[in-house]
Amino acid sequence: MKILVTGGLGFIGSHTVVELQNEGFEVVIIDNLSNSSEEVLKGIVAITGKTLLYEKLDLREKTSVRDFFKKHNNIDGVIHFAASKAVGESVENPLLYYENNINTLVYILQELQQKTEANFIFSSSCTVYGQAEKMPITENAPIQPAISPYGNTKQIGEEIITEVCKVSTINSILLRYFNPIGAHPSAEIGELPIGIPQNLIPYITQTGIGLRQELSVYGDDYPTPDGTCIRDYIHVVDLAKAHVIALQRLLNKKNVDKVETFNLGTGTGSSVLEVITTFEKVSGRKLPYKIVPRREGDIVSAYANTDKANTVLGWKAQSTLEEALGSAWKWEQKIRG
């Protein structure tokens, strides 16, 4: 079966491509390299030993999307990762986020709704919950008003998919990630942000290796045990495997609704200071950091109730925070030579 992975050279996309190939799927990648590199292809091939199709394409160009689907008219499923994903950047440049995250989704769905049958996995986020009232967060938690344009694009994206699936032959699963971290155990692929990292873990590993002078911790006055924000950090390989299971659910027509939603996390929250301490333990390095003012768009706490994914999908995160950080550190050491 032929699966399209948009943003397939990105962090989560590349790990998912590996798991898809391991399960025998034929994979086609679309990526515009805005936050990735063609070098990732070599890493994927090194792990799986299999070739794959890749097209450099900007999904914001509607005619390019149409031409792609004409050329590849035998796609059995789409996993849609391609999107901008930094909360802070979205606050500074909202129009970039609306164009890149909404228009591209619309153009893909327009092509899929012309098919007699289509299966669509959407890369969503726990940001749709905003600052949830109760922890851990279940899929039934109210969708709060978005506190960043990034979060809003995920909320709007989910709404668009739900409305389109009602009136088309598309079936979809919305996967709401918590905080993906780590790298493939082979250290052939991992998180490789272009420029200054917007996410905590690559900033930590880059500081650990000496590329950054020190880590900024945004606020230590939150209502948490140590005053720093709490997140649910999930190993990217665990996350990737969940995509394959979700896709197989649609392909095997096991879904009970046209649109299903699952939280993907570990079910455990870790504070920023806990992550720093754990990194110091696995790396043997002391991490220089400073406390700076809070960052706009950040919520206090978010960690998942994963019961639905555990029982319905039969999926559970396997890796510990130590293992995830250890793999991220191994990857950082490799890419810095």
GROMACS .gro file of C-alpha atoms in nm:
model
  337
    1MET     CA    1   0.000   0.000   0.000
    2LYS     CA    2   0.121   0.347  -0.091
    3ILE     CA    3   0.123   0.610   0.183
    4LEU     CA    4   0.188   0.982   0.142
    5VAL     CA    5   0.374   1.144   0.430
    6THR     CA    6   0.375   1.525   0.410
    7GLY     CA    7   0.662   1.683   0.599
    8GLY     CA    8   0.823   1.340   0.587
    9LEU     CA    9   1.178   1.471   0.627
   10GLY     CA   10   1.089   1.655   0.948
   11PHE     CA   11   1.142   1.529   1.301
   12ILE     CA   12   0.828   1.322   1.358
   13GLY     CA   13   0.768   1.260   0.988
   14SER     CA   14   1.105   1.092   0.929
   15HIS     CA   15   1.065   0.859   1.227
   16THR     CA   16   0.715   0.768   1.108
   17VAL     CA   17   0.846   0.694   0.756
   18VAL     CA   18   1.091   0.445   0.913
   19GLU     CA   19   0.810   0.269   1.104
   20LEU     CA   20   0.589   0.261   0.792
   21GLN     CA   21   0.869   0.103   0.589
   22ASN     CA   22   0.934  -0.146   0.868
   23GLU     CA   23   0.569  -0.251   0.834
   24GLY     CA   24   0.602  -0.299   0.458
   25PHE     CA   25   0.431   0.018   0.332
   26GLU     CA   26   0.550   0.199   0.020
   27VAL     CA   27   0.614   0.559   0.119
   28VAL     CA   28   0.606   0.885  -0.078
   29ILE     CA   29   0.741   1.193   0.100
   30ILE     CA   30   0.649   1.554   0.026
   31ASP     CA   31   0.864   1.818   0.195
   32ASN     CA   32   0.957   2.177   0.109
   33LEU     CA   33   1.269   2.166   0.333
   34SER     CA   34   1.159   2.476   0.528
   35ASN     CA   35   1.263   2.305   0.852
   36SER     CA   36   1.440   1.992   0.731
   37SER     CA   37   1.714   1.864   0.502
   38GLU     CA   38   1.748   1.613   0.219
   39GLU     CA   39   2.026   1.456   0.427
   40VAL     CA   40   1.747   1.297   0.634
   41LEU     CA   41   1.672   1.069   0.336
   42LYS     CA   42   2.014   0.908   0.378
   43GLY     CA   43   1.941   0.842   0.743
   44ILE     CA   44   1.606   0.679   0.666
   45VAL     CA   45   1.762   0.455   0.399
   46ALA     CA   46   2.049   0.366   0.634
   47ILE     CA   47   1.800   0.242   0.895
   48THR     CA   48   1.553   0.057   0.670
   49GLY     CA   49   1.770  -0.042   0.374
   50LYS     CA   50   1.478   0.053   0.150
   51THR     CA   51   1.444   0.324  -0.110
   52LEU     CA   52   1.151   0.565  -0.109
   53LEU     CA   53   1.001   0.833  -0.329
   54TYR     CA   54   1.057   1.196  -0.238
   55GLU     CA   55   0.926   1.510  -0.402
   56LYS     CA   56   1.034   1.860  -0.303
   57LEU     CA   57   0.704   2.043  -0.314
   58ASP     CA   58   0.546   2.340  -0.139
   59LEU     CA   59   0.194   2.246  -0.034
   60ARG     CA   60   0.098   2.615  -0.033
   61GLU     CA   61   0.099   2.597  -0.414
   62LYS     CA   62  -0.244   2.460  -0.497
   63THR     CA   63  -0.160   2.360  -0.856
   64SER     CA   64   0.146   2.165  -0.734
   65VAL     CA   65  -0.075   1.969  -0.492
   66ARG     CA   66  -0.325   1.893  -0.769
   67ASP     CA   67  -0.048   1.782  -1.005
   68PHE     CA   68   0.102   1.557  -0.736
   69PHE     CA   69  -0.226   1.373  -0.680
   70LYS     CA   70  -0.277   1.331  -1.056
   71LYS     CA   71   0.068   1.176  -1.082
   72HIS     CA   72   0.023   0.959  -0.771
   73ASN     CA   73  -0.339   0.854  -0.811
   74ASN     CA   74  -0.298   0.529  -0.615
   75ILE     CA   75  -0.234   0.666  -0.266
   76ASP     CA   76  -0.407   0.458   0.004
   77GLY     CA   77  -0.351   0.691   0.296
   78VAL     CA   78  -0.209   1.029   0.392
   79ILE     CA   79  -0.026   1.120   0.712
   80HIS     CA   80  -0.015   1.499   0.726
   81PHE     CA   81   0.273   1.645   0.928
   82ALA     CA   82   0.368   1.943   0.710
   83ALA     CA   83   0.310   2.252   0.925
   84SER     CA   84   0.489   2.527   1.113
   85LYS     CA   85   0.502   2.440   1.480
   86ALA     CA   86   0.666   2.701   1.706
   87VAL     CA   87   0.432   2.873   1.952
   88GLY     CA   88   0.652   3.182   1.995
   89GLU     CA   89   0.707   3.229   1.621
   90SER     CA   90   0.334   3.196   1.557
   91VAL     CA   91   0.265   3.485   1.797
   92GLU     CA   92   0.519   3.699   1.608
   93ASN     CA   93   0.412   3.593   1.256
   94PRO     CA   94   0.050   3.470   1.262
   95LEU     CA   95  -0.015   3.497   0.887
   96LEU     CA   96   0.272   3.258   0.809
   97TYR     CA   97   0.104   3.004   1.036
   98TYR     CA   98  -0.245   3.046   0.891
   99GLU     CA   99  -0.117   3.015   0.535
  100ASN     CA  100   0.114   2.723   0.601
  101ASN     CA  101  -0.106   2.523   0.839
  102ILE     CA  102  -0.457   2.592   0.704
  103ASN     CA  103  -0.423   2.645   0.328
  104THR     CA  104  -0.210   2.335   0.283
  105LEU     CA  105  -0.461   2.122   0.473
  106VAL     CA  106  -0.747   2.253   0.257
  107TYR     CA  107  -0.561   2.179  -0.067
  108ILE     CA  108  -0.488   1.818   0.036
  109LEU     CA  109  -0.847   1.755   0.150
  110GLN     CA  110  -0.979   1.898  -0.178
  111GLU     CA  111  -0.786   1.629  -0.364
  112LEU     CA  112  -0.878   1.351  -0.122
  113GLN     CA  113  -1.252   1.420  -0.134
  114GLN     CA  114  -1.248   1.339  -0.505
  115LYS     CA  115  -1.142   0.981  -0.429
  116THR     CA  116  -1.389   0.698  -0.378
  117GLU     CA  117  -1.217   0.631  -0.045
  118ALA     CA  118  -0.949   0.817   0.151
  119ASN     CA  119  -0.770   0.771   0.483
  120PHE     CA  120  -0.622   1.073   0.657
  121ILE     CA  121  -0.409   1.093   0.972
  122PHE     CA  122  -0.374   1.447   1.110
  123SER     CA  123  -0.082   1.565   1.315
  124SER     CA  124  -0.263   1.760   1.586
  125SER     CA  125  -0.149   1.880   1.925
  126CYS     CA  126  -0.239   1.902   2.292
  127THR     CA  127  -0.231   2.281   2.239
  128VAL     CA  128  -0.596   2.246   2.127
  129TYR     CA  129  -0.685   2.202   2.496
  130GLY     CA  130  -0.525   2.534   2.593
  131GLN     CA  131  -0.475   2.541   2.969
  132ALA     CA  132  -0.694   2.245   3.060
  133GLU     CA  133  -0.884   2.264   3.387
  134LYS     CA  134  -0.805   1.907   3.494
  135MET     CA  135  -0.495   1.685   3.472
  136PRO     CA  136  -0.437   1.442   3.315
  137ILE     CA  137  -0.611   1.563   2.999
  138THR     CA  138  -0.865   1.332   2.835
  139GLU     CA  139  -0.990   1.356   2.476
  140ASN     CA  140  -1.320   1.487   2.616
  141ALA     CA  141  -1.158   1.788   2.781
  142PRO     CA  142  -1.312   2.114   2.657
  143ILE     CA  143  -1.132   2.285   2.369
  144GLN     CA  144  -1.029   2.614   2.528
  145PRO     CA  145  -0.979   2.938   2.332
  146ALA     CA  146  -0.638   2.911   2.169
  147ILE     CA  147  -0.361   3.113   2.330
  148SER     CA  148  -0.138   3.118   2.022
  149PRO     CA  149  -0.195   3.128   1.645
  150TYR     CA  150  -0.020   2.788   1.626
  151GLY     CA  151  -0.272   2.637   1.868
  152ASN     CA  152  -0.554   2.803   1.676
  153THR     CA  153  -0.439   2.646   1.347
  154LYS     CA  154  -0.460   2.302   1.507
  155GLN     CA  155  -0.811   2.373   1.641
  156ILE     CA  156  -0.926   2.507   1.305
  157GLY     CA  157  -0.758   2.216   1.126
  158GLU     CA  158  -0.949   1.964   1.337
  159GLU     CA  159  -1.276   2.148   1.268
  160ILE     CA  160  -1.212   2.154   0.893
  161ILE     CA  161  -1.135   1.780   0.886
  162THR     CA  162  -1.444   1.697   1.092
  163GLU     CA  163  -1.673   1.899   0.865
  164VAL     CA  164  -1.520   1.761   0.543
  165CYS     CA  165  -1.538   1.399   0.662
  166LYS     CA  166  -1.913   1.441   0.732
  167VAL     CA  167  -1.983   1.510   0.363
  168SER     CA  168  -1.711   1.304   0.190
  169THR     CA  169  -1.561   0.956   0.169
  170ILE     CA  170  -1.265   1.060   0.384
  171ASN     CA  171  -1.206   0.884   0.717
  172SER     CA  172  -0.968   1.050   0.960
  173ILE     CA  173  -0.786   1.007   1.289
  174LEU     CA  174  -0.672   1.317   1.477
  175LEU     CA  175  -0.362   1.248   1.686
  176ARG     CA  176  -0.308   1.503   1.960
  177TYR     CA  177   0.060   1.488   2.055
  178PHE     CA  178   0.201   1.603   2.378
  179ASN     CA  179   0.579   1.680   2.360
  180PRO     CA  180   0.778   1.459   2.121
  181ILE     CA  181   1.149   1.428   2.200
  182GLY     CA  182   1.444   1.197   2.139
  183ALA     CA  183   1.588   1.035   1.829
  184HIS     CA  184   1.603   0.698   1.656
  185PRO     CA  185   1.823   0.458   1.861
  186SER     CA  186   2.053   0.420   1.558
  187ALA     CA  187   2.126   0.797   1.573
  188GLU     CA  188   2.075   0.804   1.195
  189ILE     CA  189   1.784   1.049   1.228
  190GLY     CA  190   1.671   1.288   1.501
  191GLU     CA  191   1.554   1.640   1.568
  192LEU     CA  192   1.750   1.890   1.359
  193PRO     CA  193   1.597   2.237   1.384
  194ILE     CA  194   1.721   2.500   1.142
  195GLY     CA  195   1.857   2.804   1.328
  196ILE     CA  196   1.791   2.858   1.698
  197PRO     CA  197   1.578   2.573   1.839
  198GLN     CA  198   1.224   2.664   1.942
  199ASN     CA  199   1.181   2.344   2.146
  200LEU     CA  200   1.332   2.263   2.485
  201ILE     CA  201   1.520   1.939   2.416
  202PRO     CA  202   1.731   2.041   2.115
  203TYR     CA  203   1.818   2.360   2.302
  204ILE     CA  204   1.925   2.147   2.599
  205THR     CA  205   2.138   1.913   2.388
  206GLN     CA  206   2.293   2.203   2.194
  207THR     CA  207   2.378   2.371   2.526
  208GLY     CA  208   2.517   2.042   2.656
  209ILE     CA  209   2.746   2.008   2.354
  210GLY     CA  210   2.862   2.372   2.384
  211LEU     CA  211   2.685   2.513   2.081
  212ARG     CA  212   2.470   2.741   2.300
  213GLN     CA  213   2.610   2.933   2.594
  214GLU     CA  214   2.321   2.861   2.829
  215LEU     CA  215   1.961   2.749   2.836
  216SER     CA  216   1.683   2.998   2.910
  217VAL     CA  217   1.412   2.868   3.144
  218TYR     CA  218   1.101   3.076   3.078
  219GLY     CA  219   0.962   3.150   3.422
  220ASP     CA  220   1.001   2.983   3.762
  221ASP     CA  221   0.691   3.137   3.918
  222TYR     CA  222   0.426   2.904   3.776
  223PRO     CA  223   0.190   2.726   4.019
  224THR     CA  224   0.384   2.396   3.995
  225PRO     CA  225   0.601   2.216   4.256
  226ASP     CA  226   0.926   2.378   4.134
  227GLY     CA  227   0.773   2.682   3.960
  228THR     CA  228   0.856   2.569   3.604
  229CYS     CA  229   0.616   2.450   3.333
  230ILE     CA  230   0.512   2.085   3.324
  231ARG     CA  231   0.486   1.886   3.001
  232ASP     CA  232   0.439   1.525   2.890
  233TYR     CA  233   0.753   1.423   2.698
  234ILE     CA  234   0.706   1.127   2.462
  235HIS     CA  235   0.979   0.946   2.271
  236VAL     CA  236   0.944   1.017   1.899
  237VAL     CA  237   0.972   0.646   1.808
  238ASP     CA  238   0.677   0.563   2.035
  239LEU     CA  239   0.486   0.846   1.867
  240ALA     CA  240   0.578   0.723   1.519
  241LYS     CA  241   0.455   0.373   1.595
  242ALA     CA  242   0.118   0.516   1.702
  243HIS     CA  243   0.077   0.668   1.354
  244VAL     CA  244   0.124   0.331   1.188
  245ILE     CA  245  -0.129   0.170   1.422
  246ALA     CA  246  -0.380   0.453   1.360
  247LEU     CA  247  -0.332   0.422   0.984
  248GLN     CA  248  -0.382   0.045   0.994
  249ARG     CA  249  -0.704   0.104   1.192
  250LEU     CA  250  -0.841   0.313   0.904
  251LEU     CA  251  -0.712   0.084   0.628
  252ASN     CA  252  -0.867  -0.218   0.803
  253LYS     CA  253  -1.193  -0.023   0.853
  254LYS     CA  254  -1.179  -0.073   1.230
  255ASN     CA  255  -1.270   0.290   1.303
  256VAL     CA  256  -1.613   0.333   1.462
  257ASP     CA  257  -1.653   0.699   1.362
  258LYS     CA  258  -1.565   0.898   1.051
  259VAL     CA  259  -1.333   1.105   1.269
  260GLU     CA  260  -1.162   0.964   1.578
  261THR     CA  261  -0.935   1.147   1.823
  262PHE     CA  262  -0.652   1.012   2.038
  263ASN     CA  263  -0.410   1.168   2.286
  264LEU     CA  264  -0.051   1.053   2.242
  265GLY     CA  265   0.169   1.097   2.546
  266THR     CA  266   0.318   0.902   2.835
  267GLY     CA  267   0.063   1.008   3.096
  268THR     CA  268   0.339   1.158   3.312
  269GLY     CA  269   0.423   1.526   3.349
  270SER     CA  270   0.780   1.648   3.396
  271SER     CA  271   0.884   2.003   3.481
  272VAL     CA  272   1.154   2.192   3.290
  273LEU     CA  273   1.389   2.165   3.589
  274GLU     CA  274   1.322   1.790   3.614
  275VAL     CA  275   1.412   1.753   3.246
  276ILE     CA  276   1.736   1.948   3.301
  277THR     CA  277   1.828   1.728   3.599
  278THR     CA  278   1.751   1.411   3.403
  279PHE     CA  279   1.959   1.530   3.108
  280GLU     CA  280   2.252   1.603   3.340
  281LYS     CA  281   2.221   1.248   3.473
  282VAL     CA  282   2.215   1.074   3.132
  283SER     CA  283   2.482   1.296   2.973
  284GLY     CA  284   2.716   1.344   3.267
  285ARG     CA  285   2.726   1.716   3.179
  286LYS     CA  286   2.636   2.012   3.397
  287LEU     CA  287   2.389   2.228   3.208
  288PRO     CA  288   2.424   2.607   3.242
  289TYR     CA  289   2.084   2.776   3.256
  290LYS     CA  290   1.922   3.101   3.365
  291ILE     CA  291   1.568   3.189   3.465
  292VAL     CA  292   1.414   3.448   3.231
  293PRO     CA  293   1.064   3.602   3.215
  294ARG     CA  294   0.769   3.389   3.106
  295ARG     CA  295   0.712   3.344   2.735
  296GLU     CA  296   0.385   3.452   2.577
  297GLY     CA  297   0.164   3.160   2.472
  298ASP     CA  298   0.304   2.910   2.725
  299ILE     CA  299   0.061   2.719   2.946
  300VAL     CA  300   0.133   2.604   3.300
  301SER     CA  301   0.084   2.230   3.272
  302ALA     CA  302  -0.018   1.966   3.019
  303TYR     CA  303   0.005   1.589   3.043
  304ALA     CA  304  -0.209   1.321   2.885
  305ASN     CA  305  -0.463   1.069   2.994
  306THR     CA  306  -0.369   0.796   2.744
  307ASP     CA  307  -0.636   0.539   2.838
  308LYS     CA  308  -0.818   0.571   2.504
  309ALA     CA  309  -0.507   0.517   2.292
  310ASN     CA  310  -0.400   0.232   2.521
  311THR     CA  311  -0.730   0.047   2.500
  312VAL     CA  312  -0.876   0.136   2.159
  313LEU     CA  313  -0.555   0.151   1.954
  314GLY     CA  314  -0.369  -0.101   2.167
  315TRP     CA  315  -0.076   0.141   2.180
  316LYS     CA  316   0.129   0.251   2.479
  317ALA     CA  317   0.442   0.462   2.510
  318GLN     CA  318   0.734   0.236   2.604
  319SER     CA  319   1.033   0.464   2.660
  320THR     CA  320   1.124   0.652   2.978
  321LEU     CA  321   1.230   1.016   2.994
  322GLU     CA  322   1.588   0.896   3.056
  323GLU     CA  323   1.583   0.679   2.742
  324ALA     CA  324   1.434   0.958   2.529
  325LEU     CA  325   1.689   1.215   2.652
  326GLY     CA  326   1.970   0.962   2.613
  327SER     CA  327   1.877   0.908   2.247
  328ALA     CA  328   1.857   1.285   2.188
  329TRP     CA  329   2.203   1.327   2.341
  330LYS     CA  330   2.346   1.041   2.129
  331TRP     CA  331   2.205   1.211   1.818
  332GLU     CA  332   2.346   1.551   1.916
  333GLN     CA  333   2.691   1.401   1.970
  334LYS     CA  334   2.677   1.230   1.631
  335ILE     CA  335   2.576   1.534   1.428
  336ARG     CA  336   2.838   1.754   1.596
  337GLY     CA  337   3.108   1.496   1.514
   0.00000   0.00000   0.00000
